[in-house]
Short mmCIF file of C-alpha atoms in Angstrom, two decimals:
data_model
loop_
_atom_site.label_atom_id
_atom_site.label_comp_id
_atom_site.label_asym_id
_atom_site.label_seq_id
_atom_site.Cartn_x
_atom_site.Cartn_y
_atom_site.Cartn_z
CA ALA A 101 19.36 20.58 3.12
CA GLN A 102 18.17 18.50 6.04
CA ARG A 103 21.03 16.41 7.31
CA VAL A 104 22.32 14.52 10.33
CA THR A 105 26.08 14.31 10.74
CA GLN A 106 28.10 12.08 13.02
CA PRO A 107 31.70 13.10 12.40
CA GLU A 108 33.34 10.12 14.10
CA LYS A 109 33.04 6.69 12.50
CA LEU A 110 35.02 5.08 15.28
CA LEU A 111 35.60 6.10 18.87
CA SER A 112 37.66 4.25 21.47
CA VAL A 113 37.48 5.18 25.12
CA PHE A 114 39.00 3.61 28.21
CA LYS A 115 36.67 2.10 30.78
CA GLY A 116 35.79 4.69 33.39
CA ALA A 117 36.60 7.62 31.13
CA PRO A 118 33.95 10.07 29.89
CA VAL A 119 32.27 9.44 26.56
CA GLU A 120 30.95 11.96 24.09
CA LEU A 121 29.45 10.96 20.76
CA LYS A 122 28.91 13.91 18.48
CA CYS A 123 25.83 14.60 16.40
CA ASN A 124 25.11 17.74 14.40
CA TYR A 125 22.11 18.49 12.28
CA SER A 126 20.97 20.97 9.71
CA TYR A 127 17.28 21.79 9.78
CA SER A 128 15.49 25.10 9.84
CA GLY A 129 12.45 23.85 11.76
CA SER A 130 12.02 22.42 15.24
CA PRO A 131 13.75 19.06 15.19
CA GLU A 132 13.02 15.96 17.14
CA LEU A 133 16.25 14.10 17.80
CA PHE A 134 16.99 10.60 18.96
CA TRP A 135 19.83 8.27 19.71
CA TYR A 136 19.47 4.67 18.64
CA VAL A 137 21.91 1.94 19.66
CA GLN A 138 22.78 -1.43 18.17
CA TYR A 139 24.69 -3.81 20.42
CA SER A 140 26.52 -6.73 18.87
CA ARG A 141 24.07 -9.32 17.52
CA GLN A 142 21.09 -7.37 18.83
CA ARG A 143 18.42 -5.35 17.12
CA LEU A 144 18.48 -1.61 16.72
CA GLN A 145 16.76 0.04 19.68
CA LEU A 146 15.91 3.50 20.89
CA LEU A 147 18.30 4.76 23.56
CA LEU A 148 16.83 8.17 24.25
CA ARG A 149 15.00 11.13 22.71
CA HIS A 150 15.53 14.77 23.39
CA ILE A 151 11.98 15.61 24.41
CA SER A 152 12.02 13.16 27.30
CA ARG A 153 15.19 14.64 28.80
CA GLU A 154 15.88 11.41 30.64
CA SER A 155 19.03 9.47 31.36
CA ILE A 156 19.17 5.94 30.03
CA LYS A 157 22.00 3.60 31.06
CA GLY A 158 23.83 6.68 32.32
CA PHE A 159 23.66 8.42 28.94
CA THR A 160 22.26 11.90 28.45
CA ALA A 161 21.92 14.12 25.42
CA ASP A 162 21.05 17.79 25.30
CA LEU A 163 19.66 19.55 22.29
CA ASN A 164 21.65 22.69 21.59
CA LYS A 165 19.74 24.66 19.00
CA GLY A 166 22.40 27.37 18.80
CA GLU A 167 25.08 24.87 17.82
CA THR A 168 22.57 22.55 16.10
CA SER A 169 23.96 19.65 18.07
CA PHE A 170 22.67 16.69 20.06
CA HIS A 171 25.76 15.09 21.51
CA LEU A 172 25.46 11.91 23.57
CA LYS A 173 27.39 11.86 26.83
CA LYS A 174 28.21 9.52 29.66
CA PRO A 175 30.52 10.44 32.53
CA PHE A 176 32.04 6.98 33.09
CA ALA A 177 32.20 4.46 30.25
CA GLN A 178 31.44 0.81 30.88
CA GLU A 179 32.49 -2.16 28.75
CA GLU A 180 28.87 -2.96 27.94
CA ASP A 181 28.55 0.42 26.24
CA SER A 182 30.50 -0.88 23.25
CA ALA A 183 28.06 -0.70 20.35
CA MET A 184 27.06 1.17 17.21
CA TYR A 185 25.31 4.44 17.96
CA TYR A 186 23.10 6.27 15.49
CA CYS A 187 21.79 9.78 15.86
CA ALA A 188 18.44 10.18 14.13
CA LEU A 189 16.24 13.13 13.33
CA ASN A 190 12.61 13.58 12.42
CA PHE A 191 12.06 16.44 10.00
CA GLY A 192 8.38 16.84 10.85
CA ASN A 193 7.14 13.99 8.67
CA GLU A 194 6.76 10.24 9.04
CA LYS A 195 10.44 9.60 8.45
CA LEU A 196 13.47 9.11 10.61
CA THR A 197 16.76 10.09 9.05
CA PHE A 198 19.77 8.37 10.53
CA GLY A 199 23.31 9.63 10.76
CA THR A 200 26.13 7.46 9.52
CA GLY A 201 26.77 6.06 12.98
CA THR A 202 29.67 5.91 15.42
CA ARG A 203 31.12 2.63 16.56
CA LEU A 204 32.07 3.00 20.20
CA THR A 205 34.62 0.64 21.68
CA ILE A 206 35.34 0.65 25.39
CA ILE A 207 38.85 -0.45 26.21
CA PRO A 208 39.05 -2.48 29.44
CA ASP B 178 4.00 -9.69 22.84
CA THR B 179 6.31 -6.67 22.73
CA GLU B 180 8.54 -7.53 19.81
CA VAL B 181 8.75 -7.16 16.10
CA THR B 182 9.53 -10.50 14.50
CA GLN B 183 10.94 -11.12 11.05
CA THR B 184 11.21 -14.25 8.99
CA PRO B 185 13.33 -15.69 7.59
CA LYS B 186 16.52 -14.74 9.43
CA HIS B 187 18.62 -15.47 6.37
CA LEU B 188 17.72 -15.78 2.71
CA VAL B 189 19.78 -16.67 -0.32
CA MET B 190 18.16 -16.22 -3.69
CA GLY B 191 19.05 -16.13 -7.34
CA MET B 192 18.32 -13.21 -9.58
CA THR B 193 15.35 -14.98 -11.17
CA ASN B 194 13.73 -16.10 -7.93
CA LYS B 195 10.64 -14.73 -6.25
CA LYS B 196 10.70 -14.63 -2.48
CA SER B 197 8.98 -12.77 0.35
CA LEU B 198 10.11 -11.32 3.65
CA LYS B 199 7.66 -11.28 6.50
CA CYS B 200 7.33 -8.94 9.47
CA GLU B 201 4.88 -9.25 12.32
CA GLN B 202 4.01 -7.28 15.44
CA HIS B 203 1.22 -7.58 17.98
CA MET B 204 1.76 -4.33 19.84
CA GLY B 205 -1.17 -2.59 18.20
CA HIS B 206 1.15 -0.36 16.19
CA ARG B 207 -0.48 1.06 13.11
CA ALA B 208 2.67 2.31 11.37
CA MET B 209 5.13 -0.14 9.88
CA TYR B 210 8.36 0.39 7.98
CA TRP B 211 10.84 -1.37 5.76
CA TYR B 212 14.49 -0.33 5.85
CA LYS B 213 17.51 -1.55 3.95
CA GLN B 214 20.86 -1.59 5.72
CA LYS B 215 24.10 -2.26 3.91
CA ALA B 216 27.19 -3.27 5.86
CA LYS B 217 28.61 -0.48 8.02
CA LYS B 218 25.92 1.93 6.85
CA PRO B 219 22.86 3.36 8.58
CA PRO B 220 19.37 2.05 7.84
CA GLU B 221 17.78 3.59 4.74
CA LEU B 222 14.03 3.95 4.67
CA MET B 223 12.26 2.12 1.85
CA PHE B 224 8.53 2.15 2.67
CA VAL B 225 6.13 3.38 5.31
CA TYR B 226 2.65 1.99 5.90
CA SER B 227 0.23 3.90 8.05
CA TYR B 228 -3.08 2.26 8.91
CA GLU B 229 -2.38 -0.42 6.30
CA LYS B 230 -1.96 2.15 3.54
CA LEU B 231 1.31 2.91 1.81
CA SER B 232 2.21 6.45 2.79
CA ILE B 233 5.86 6.69 1.77
CA ASN B 234 7.79 5.00 -1.02
CA GLU B 235 11.35 6.28 -1.12
CA SER B 236 11.71 5.75 -4.86
CA VAL B 237 12.39 2.07 -4.36
CA PRO B 238 12.75 -0.04 -7.55
CA SER B 239 9.65 -2.02 -8.48
CA ARG B 240 11.46 -5.31 -7.94
CA PHE B 241 10.63 -4.64 -4.27
CA SER B 242 6.90 -4.80 -3.65
CA PRO B 243 5.52 -4.16 -0.16
CA GLU B 244 2.22 -5.43 1.13
CA CYS B 245 0.35 -4.82 4.37
CA PRO B 246 -2.46 -7.39 4.54
CA ASN B 247 -3.52 -6.39 8.06
CA SER B 248 -2.46 -4.22 10.95
CA SER B 249 -0.06 -6.82 12.34
CA LEU B 250 1.63 -8.02 9.22
CA LEU B 251 3.97 -6.48 6.67
CA ASN B 252 5.45 -8.31 3.72
CA LEU B 253 8.14 -7.42 1.23
CA HIS B 254 7.91 -9.32 -2.03
CA LEU B 255 11.13 -9.71 -3.95
CA HIS B 256 11.47 -10.46 -7.64
CA ALA B 257 14.36 -10.27 -10.09
CA LEU B 258 16.73 -8.80 -7.56
CA GLN B 259 20.29 -7.80 -8.30
CA PRO B 260 23.41 -8.73 -6.33
CA GLU B 261 23.65 -5.14 -5.08
CA ASP B 262 20.33 -5.69 -3.30
CA SER B 263 22.12 -7.96 -0.84
CA ALA B 264 21.69 -6.34 2.57
CA LEU B 265 20.02 -6.58 5.93
CA TYR B 266 16.32 -5.76 5.61
CA LEU B 267 14.83 -4.31 8.75
CA CYS B 268 11.21 -3.98 9.68
CA ALA B 269 10.02 -1.52 12.29
CA SER B 270 6.73 -0.44 13.79
CA SER B 271 5.46 2.50 15.78
CA ILE B 272 2.38 4.22 17.11
CA PRO B 273 1.28 6.58 14.31
CA THR B 274 1.21 9.52 16.71
CA ASP B 275 4.77 8.75 17.80
CA GLN B 276 6.45 7.64 14.63
CA GLU B 277 9.90 8.51 15.81
CA THR B 278 9.92 5.85 18.50
CA GLN B 279 10.32 2.89 16.23
CA TYR B 280 10.64 -0.69 17.37
CA PHE B 281 12.90 -2.69 15.12
CA GLY B 282 12.91 -6.34 14.22
CA PRO B 283 16.15 -8.36 14.07
CA GLY B 284 16.25 -8.18 10.30
CA THR B 285 16.49 -10.61 7.42
CA ARG B 286 19.93 -10.96 5.93
CA LEU B 287 19.51 -11.31 2.19
CA LEU B 288 22.11 -12.54 -0.26
CA VAL B 289 21.37 -12.31 -3.97
CA LEU B 290 23.54 -14.50 -6.18
#
């Protein structure tokens, strides 16, 4: 079955510490993976996608096909990173399937 | 204009009412989406329109009726809803050749009494 899994519902990290938000997927094809973010009282927005291989707001994510993972990382957390993060996957059709999300809280 | 707008922001309706949600974008996107998001849950896809034609209906009950009158506008007509339909309804749009990069509206928060 095609699935996106975010094992952590909640994650708290101290300011300045590294952050890693986990995302695993199950899909036999070539996936396209994304991270979307929703800050408090703001709309859902794209953070980054694996094919662009860019760093946005200090976040990076590498697609690991062997481990079927697309973890989101940032070396030094900032308070403004507190938000809801969704991993999303396109299974080769018009649809995005979202994971259940991880609420990240940065502790000052 | 680089945003997806949605009206109204909030809506309270009874189970016998008929109401409509509206979504608008002027970015030239030809794919538009309706999602339903319950509290503390991810968005769930309801409908996809591509070039003003319905391309995906995720087995949504008929009390939800989408409409795409033109390339900039997407409506969701509501009739005889149930209290469990209370949720945040999100609209999104994208370029059809890049449907994964979706631009979301702020949502309409719906309460069905």
